mmCIF file of C-alpha atoms in Angstrom:
data_model
loop_
_atom_site.group_PDB
_atom_site.id
_atom_site.type_symbol
_atom_site.label_atom_id
_atom_site.label_comp_id
_atom_site.label_asym_id
_atom_site.label_seq_id
_atom_site.Cartn_x
_atom_site.Cartn_y
_atom_site.Cartn_z
ATOM 1 C CA UNK A 1 -7.594 4.935 -15.023
ATOM 2 C CA UNK A 2 -4.290 4.818 -13.226
ATOM 3 C CA UNK A 3 -5.436 5.474 -10.578
ATOM 4 C CA UNK A 4 -5.852 7.322 -9.805
ATOM 5 C CA UNK A 5 -4.612 7.817 -8.989
ATOM 6 C CA UNK A 6 -4.065 4.292 -8.028
ATOM 7 C CA UNK A 7 -4.310 4.011 -4.302
ATOM 8 C CA UNK A 8 -6.259 0.922 -3.285
ATOM 9 C CA UNK A 9 -8.958 2.056 -0.945
ATOM 10 C CA UNK A 10 -11.285 -0.877 -1.362
ATOM 11 C CA UNK A 11 -13.369 -3.091 0.811
ATOM 12 C CA UNK A 12 -11.920 -6.220 2.341
ATOM 13 C CA UNK A 13 -14.470 -8.583 0.796
ATOM 14 C CA UNK A 14 -13.650 -7.504 -2.751
ATOM 15 C CA UNK A 15 -9.925 -7.676 -2.052
ATOM 16 C CA UNK A 16 -10.362 -11.251 -0.813
ATOM 17 C CA UNK A 17 -12.349 -12.138 -3.925
ATOM 18 C CA UNK A 18 -9.669 -10.712 -6.195
ATOM 19 C CA UNK A 19 -6.925 -12.534 -4.332
ATOM 20 C CA UNK A 20 -8.817 -15.833 -4.464
ATOM 21 C CA UNK A 21 -9.181 -15.499 -8.236
ATOM 22 C CA UNK A 22 -5.464 -14.804 -8.563
ATOM 23 C CA UNK A 23 -4.629 -17.703 -6.242
ATOM 24 C CA UNK A 24 -6.728 -20.093 -8.336
ATOM 25 C CA UNK A 25 -4.912 -19.023 -11.444
ATOM 26 C CA UNK A 26 -1.465 -19.344 -9.888
ATOM 27 C CA UNK A 27 -2.302 -22.889 -8.747
ATOM 28 C CA UNK A 28 -3.213 -23.835 -12.302
ATOM 29 C CA UNK A 29 -0.392 -21.970 -14.040
ATOM 30 C CA UNK A 30 3.136 -20.886 -13.105
ATOM 31 C CA UNK A 31 3.643 -17.159 -12.392
ATOM 32 C CA UNK A 32 4.237 -14.931 -15.385
ATOM 33 C CA UNK A 33 7.959 -14.193 -15.683
ATOM 34 C CA UNK A 34 9.244 -10.948 -14.198
ATOM 35 C CA UNK A 35 10.936 -10.110 -17.507
ATOM 36 C CA UNK A 36 7.654 -10.159 -19.428
ATOM 37 C CA UNK A 37 7.576 -6.856 -21.388
ATOM 38 C CA UNK A 38 4.151 -6.146 -19.977
ATOM 39 C CA UNK A 39 5.568 -5.889 -16.452
ATOM 40 C CA UNK A 40 7.556 -2.812 -17.429
ATOM 41 C CA UNK A 41 4.403 -1.341 -18.934
ATOM 42 C CA UNK A 42 2.509 -2.153 -15.739
ATOM 43 C CA UNK A 43 5.091 -0.326 -13.635
ATOM 44 C CA UNK A 44 5.012 2.594 -16.059
ATOM 45 C CA UNK A 45 1.255 3.102 -16.049
ATOM 46 C CA UNK A 46 1.203 2.780 -12.276
ATOM 47 C CA UNK A 47 4.017 5.323 -11.958
ATOM 48 C CA UNK A 48 2.170 7.896 -14.031
ATOM 49 C CA UNK A 49 -0.997 7.171 -12.090
ATOM 50 C CA UNK A 50 0.813 7.855 -8.832
ATOM 51 C CA UNK A 51 2.541 11.068 -9.881
ATOM 52 C CA UNK A 52 -0.618 12.459 -11.465
ATOM 53 C CA UNK A 53 -2.515 11.560 -8.284
ATOM 54 C CA UNK A 54 0.044 13.493 -6.266
ATOM 55 C CA UNK A 55 -0.527 16.692 -8.231
ATOM 56 C CA UNK A 56 -4.284 16.177 -8.321
ATOM 57 C CA UNK A 57 -4.592 15.657 -4.584
ATOM 58 C CA UNK A 58 -2.277 18.557 -3.800
ATOM 59 C CA UNK A 59 -4.585 20.843 -5.785
ATOM 60 C CA UNK A 60 -7.804 19.370 -4.410
ATOM 61 C CA UNK A 61 -6.702 19.864 -0.823
ATOM 62 C CA UNK A 62 -7.759 23.473 -1.339
ATOM 63 C CA UNK A 63 -11.353 22.321 -1.845
ATOM 64 C CA UNK A 64 -11.588 21.053 1.714
ATOM 65 C CA UNK A 65 -13.895 23.120 3.929
ATOM 66 C CA UNK A 66 -11.769 22.274 6.977
ATOM 67 C CA UNK A 67 -8.132 22.305 8.003
ATOM 68 C CA UNK A 68 -8.478 18.636 8.980
ATOM 69 C CA UNK A 69 -9.479 17.823 5.428
ATOM 70 C CA UNK A 70 -6.644 19.817 3.913
ATOM 71 C CA UNK A 71 -4.104 17.963 6.032
ATOM 72 C CA UNK A 72 -5.662 14.554 5.316
ATOM 73 C CA UNK A 73 -5.534 15.105 1.565
ATOM 74 C CA UNK A 74 -1.984 16.469 1.776
ATOM 75 C CA UNK A 75 -1.014 13.228 3.518
ATOM 76 C CA UNK A 76 -2.700 11.261 0.734
ATOM 77 C CA UNK A 77 -0.615 13.192 -1.789
ATOM 78 C CA UNK A 78 2.566 12.430 0.146
ATOM 79 C CA UNK A 79 1.725 8.721 0.019
ATOM 80 C CA UNK A 80 1.284 8.880 -3.750
ATOM 81 C CA UNK A 81 4.727 10.469 -4.138
ATOM 82 C CA UNK A 82 6.280 7.711 -2.022
ATOM 83 C CA UNK A 83 4.627 5.119 -4.259
ATOM 84 C CA UNK A 84 5.997 6.891 -7.334
ATOM 85 C CA UNK A 85 9.515 6.660 -5.934
ATOM 86 C CA UNK A 86 9.068 2.920 -5.384
ATOM 87 C CA UNK A 87 8.031 2.420 -9.007
ATOM 88 C CA UNK A 88 10.796 4.674 -10.316
ATOM 89 C CA UNK A 89 13.312 2.508 -8.453
ATOM 90 C CA UNK A 90 11.732 -0.682 -9.809
ATOM 91 C CA UNK A 91 11.939 0.615 -13.371
ATOM 92 C CA UNK A 92 15.499 1.793 -12.854
ATOM 93 C CA UNK A 93 16.487 -1.715 -11.748
ATOM 94 C CA UNK A 94 15.130 -2.929 -15.069
ATOM 95 C CA UNK A 95 17.270 -0.350 -16.915
ATOM 96 C CA UNK A 96 14.249 1.776 -17.842
ATOM 97 C CA UNK A 97 13.928 5.538 -17.479
ATOM 98 C CA UNK A 98 10.688 6.314 -15.654
ATOM 99 C CA UNK A 99 9.903 9.389 -17.732
ATOM 100 C CA UNK A 100 10.346 7.604 -21.051
ATOM 101 C CA UNK A 101 8.263 4.698 -19.770
ATOM 102 C CA UNK A 102 5.421 6.935 -18.554
ATOM 103 C CA UNK A 103 5.189 9.028 -21.722
ATOM 104 C CA UNK A 104 2.681 6.794 -23.614
ATOM 105 C CA UNK A 105 0.264 6.932 -20.682
ATOM 106 C CA UNK A 106 0.147 10.686 -20.211
ATOM 107 C CA UNK A 107 -2.527 11.326 -22.795
ATOM 108 C CA UNK A 108 -5.054 8.567 -21.920
ATOM 109 C CA UNK A 109 -4.800 9.008 -18.166
ATOM 110 C CA UNK A 110 -4.943 12.781 -18.462
ATOM 111 C CA UNK A 111 -8.067 12.341 -20.583
ATOM 112 C CA UNK A 112 -9.630 10.240 -17.825
ATOM 113 C CA UNK A 113 -8.918 12.882 -15.227
ATOM 114 C CA UNK A 114 -10.159 15.657 -17.495
ATOM 115 C CA UNK A 115 -13.442 13.814 -18.044
ATOM 116 C CA UNK A 116 -13.863 13.174 -14.312
ATOM 117 C CA UNK A 117 -12.688 16.495 -12.921
ATOM 118 C CA UNK A 118 -14.495 16.930 -9.575
ATOM 119 C CA UNK A 119 -16.355 20.190 -9.075
ATOM 120 C CA UNK A 120 -16.894 19.825 -5.328
ATOM 121 C CA UNK A 121 -15.043 18.548 -2.298
ATOM 122 C CA UNK A 122 -17.341 15.537 -1.980
ATOM 123 C CA UNK A 123 -16.915 14.599 -5.639
ATOM 124 C CA UNK A 124 -13.168 14.719 -5.069
ATOM 125 C CA UNK A 125 -13.442 12.388 -2.079
ATOM 126 C CA UNK A 126 -15.670 9.930 -3.950
ATOM 127 C CA UNK A 127 -13.234 9.916 -6.845
ATOM 128 C CA UNK A 128 -10.350 9.165 -4.515
ATOM 129 C CA UNK A 129 -12.144 6.306 -2.808
ATOM 130 C CA UNK A 130 -14.175 4.817 -5.655
ATOM 131 C CA UNK A 131 -12.225 5.843 -8.743
ATOM 132 C CA UNK A 132 -8.840 4.835 -7.450
ATOM 133 C CA UNK A 133 -10.313 1.639 -6.030
ATOM 134 C CA UNK A 134 -11.482 0.630 -9.514
ATOM 135 C CA UNK A 135 -7.940 0.966 -10.821
ATOM 136 C CA UNK A 136 -6.533 -0.872 -7.825
ATOM 137 C CA UNK A 137 -8.827 -3.854 -8.451
ATOM 138 C CA UNK A 138 -7.627 -4.081 -12.037
ATOM 139 C CA UNK A 139 -3.902 -3.880 -11.259
ATOM 140 C CA UNK A 140 -4.005 -6.027 -8.119
ATOM 141 C CA UNK A 141 -5.662 -8.906 -9.949
ATOM 142 C CA UNK A 142 -3.023 -8.743 -12.677
ATOM 143 C CA UNK A 143 -0.263 -8.619 -10.071
ATOM 144 C CA UNK A 144 -1.589 -11.768 -8.417
ATOM 145 C CA UNK A 145 -0.496 -13.807 -11.431
ATOM 146 C CA UNK A 146 3.059 -12.459 -11.474
ATOM 147 C CA UNK A 147 6.205 -13.510 -9.640
ATOM 148 C CA UNK A 148 6.307 -12.750 -5.886
ATOM 149 C CA UNK A 149 8.794 -9.897 -6.220
ATOM 150 C CA UNK A 150 6.676 -8.132 -8.844
ATOM 151 C CA UNK A 151 3.466 -8.799 -6.956
ATOM 152 C CA UNK A 152 4.998 -7.312 -3.810
ATOM 153 C CA UNK A 153 5.872 -4.059 -5.573
ATOM 154 C CA UNK A 154 2.428 -3.641 -7.100
ATOM 155 C CA UNK A 155 0.579 -4.438 -3.891
ATOM 156 C CA UNK A 156 2.851 -2.110 -1.941
ATOM 157 C CA UNK A 157 2.017 0.893 -4.122
ATOM 158 C CA UNK A 158 -1.682 -0.009 -4.118
ATOM 159 C CA UNK A 159 -1.899 -0.734 -0.409
ATOM 160 C CA UNK A 160 -4.912 0.635 1.425
ATOM 161 C CA UNK A 161 -4.121 3.435 3.856
ATOM 162 C CA UNK A 162 -5.838 4.843 6.913
ATOM 163 C CA UNK A 163 -6.776 7.865 4.782
ATOM 164 C CA UNK A 164 -9.705 5.900 3.378
ATOM 165 C CA UNK A 165 -11.388 6.044 6.781
ATOM 166 C CA UNK A 166 -11.377 9.828 6.604
ATOM 167 C CA UNK A 167 -12.968 9.754 3.146
ATOM 168 C CA UNK A 168 -15.708 7.358 4.237
ATOM 169 C CA UNK A 169 -16.547 9.502 7.251
ATOM 170 C CA UNK A 170 -16.705 12.684 5.177
ATOM 171 C CA UNK A 171 -19.017 11.264 2.521
ATOM 172 C CA UNK A 172 -21.271 9.306 4.875
ATOM 173 C CA UNK A 173 -21.803 12.357 7.067
ATOM 174 C CA UNK A 174 -22.652 14.525 4.057
ATOM 175 C CA UNK A 175 -25.209 12.147 2.505
ATOM 176 C CA UNK A 176 -26.790 10.736 5.657
ATOM 177 C CA UNK A 177 -29.581 13.327 5.784
ATOM 178 C CA UNK A 178 -29.275 14.808 2.312
ATOM 179 C CA UNK A 179 -31.094 12.784 -0.349
ATOM 180 C CA UNK A 180 -30.250 15.139 -3.212
ATOM 181 C CA UNK A 181 -26.525 15.012 -2.373
ATOM 182 C CA UNK A 182 -26.672 11.229 -2.127
ATOM 183 C CA UNK A 183 -28.376 10.913 -5.512
ATOM 184 C CA UNK A 184 -25.918 13.295 -7.132
ATOM 185 C CA UNK A 185 -22.903 11.414 -5.795
ATOM 186 C CA UNK A 186 -24.444 8.093 -6.826
ATOM 187 C CA UNK A 187 -24.554 9.299 -10.419
ATOM 188 C CA UNK A 188 -21.022 10.603 -10.074
ATOM 189 C CA UNK A 189 -19.823 7.193 -8.900
ATOM 190 C CA UNK A 190 -21.447 5.486 -11.885
ATOM 191 C CA UNK A 191 -19.754 7.948 -14.204
ATOM 192 C CA UNK A 192 -16.370 7.200 -12.642
ATOM 193 C CA UNK A 193 -16.853 3.483 -13.283
ATOM 194 C CA UNK A 194 -17.839 3.977 -16.908
ATOM 195 C CA UNK A 195 -14.953 6.341 -17.646
ATOM 196 C CA UNK A 196 -12.423 4.092 -15.898
ATOM 197 C CA UNK A 197 -13.400 1.005 -17.882
ATOM 198 C CA UNK A 198 -13.434 2.979 -21.124
ATOM 199 C CA UNK A 199 -9.914 4.268 -20.492
ATOM 200 C CA UNK A 200 -8.674 0.809 -19.471
ATOM 201 C CA UNK A 201 -9.912 -0.606 -22.759
ATOM 202 C CA UNK A 202 -8.320 2.270 -24.678
ATOM 203 C CA UNK A 203 -4.951 1.850 -22.981
ATOM 204 C CA UNK A 204 -4.890 -1.890 -23.625
ATOM 205 C CA UNK A 205 -5.771 -1.298 -27.272
ATOM 206 C CA UNK A 206 -2.838 1.096 -27.633
ATOM 207 C CA UNK A 207 -0.169 -0.835 -25.703
ATOM 208 C CA UNK A 208 0.402 -4.341 -27.056
ATOM 209 C CA UNK A 209 2.754 -5.424 -24.253
ATOM 210 C CA UNK A 210 0.219 -4.506 -21.582
ATOM 211 C CA UNK A 211 -2.555 -6.223 -23.520
ATOM 212 C CA UNK A 212 -0.436 -9.371 -23.788
ATOM 213 C CA UNK A 213 0.108 -9.305 -20.037
ATOM 214 C CA UNK A 214 -3.600 -8.909 -19.287
ATOM 215 C CA UNK A 215 -4.444 -11.742 -21.689
ATOM 216 C CA UNK A 216 -1.808 -13.936 -20.092
ATOM 217 C CA UNK A 217 -3.497 -13.346 -16.735
ATOM 218 C CA UNK A 218 -7.135 -13.626 -17.818
ATOM 219 C CA UNK A 219 -6.761 -16.220 -20.565
ATOM 220 C CA UNK A 220 -8.821 -14.598 -23.308
ATOM 221 C CA UNK A 221 -11.322 -11.845 -24.093
ATOM 222 C CA UNK A 222 -13.989 -13.629 -22.065
ATOM 223 C CA UNK A 223 -11.594 -13.566 -19.134
ATOM 224 C CA UNK A 224 -11.128 -9.820 -19.526
ATOM 225 C CA UNK A 225 -14.898 -9.422 -19.572
ATOM 226 C CA UNK A 226 -15.139 -11.426 -16.352
ATOM 227 C CA UNK A 227 -12.459 -9.200 -14.812
ATOM 228 C CA UNK A 228 -14.487 -6.097 -15.628
ATOM 229 C CA UNK A 229 -17.563 -7.725 -14.089
ATOM 230 C CA UNK A 230 -15.654 -8.341 -10.866
ATOM 231 C CA UNK A 231 -14.519 -4.734 -10.906
ATOM 232 C CA UNK A 232 -18.140 -3.609 -11.209
ATOM 233 C CA UNK A 233 -19.110 -5.792 -8.244
ATOM 234 C CA UNK A 234 -16.322 -4.305 -6.131
ATOM 235 C CA UNK A 235 -17.418 -0.842 -7.235
ATOM 236 C CA UNK A 236 -20.934 -1.510 -5.951
ATOM 237 C CA UNK A 237 -19.486 -2.567 -2.594
ATOM 238 C CA UNK A 238 -17.458 0.626 -2.310
ATOM 239 C CA UNK A 239 -20.480 2.735 -3.152
ATOM 240 C CA UNK A 240 -22.399 0.973 -0.405
ATOM 241 C CA UNK A 241 -19.596 1.645 2.087
ATOM 242 C CA UNK A 242 -19.906 5.350 1.268
ATOM 243 C CA UNK A 243 -23.668 5.224 1.703
ATOM 244 C CA UNK A 244 -24.426 6.116 -1.918
#
């Protein structure tokens, strides 16, 4: 995950649910300090997610059957690059080189993208909307338990854009009268969820500081399990929005 590749293109109801969970936690506990080592790791994994999304979207623009689609995806890529710059600046303010910080995440996130490499234009659009939304749910909920300045940075780089409307229109139109396409993309969406959760677990197992941050937010392993359940619920909502 990393989404994706980390643009938040979710549904408002799931975003509200995530924020309410974070709000409940912040009322019970003070925000996690901005100098927590896991915050640097959070910025780093997000930064690599954004830069890898830029290159991925730039390449996938060629898959579009229309000029409108090519331009829309190029604009998505431009947004990802802007988000990367924001995170690079945030890391620099902490005295951290963005490239050194991103290095540990190259392999696991590249593995995720390799295992979910879209073969069609519609698979690419579903991955952008659903796959990146899964990552956004994960990171946004963590950010909700951090200090306001850190939360603002994370939510800024994961903010939903108008591009999601284009994706929804493309997919809905394609599956409306095509049962086989709808079924195929439904399976693809399930695969994206499974791969994203697998990679999230792998990354946390490899990066102690990030694991400590997630545990500080969720409380314990049961809390992490509950977080993944909420992510699955949000995933189902996004699939429904796409009509698959």
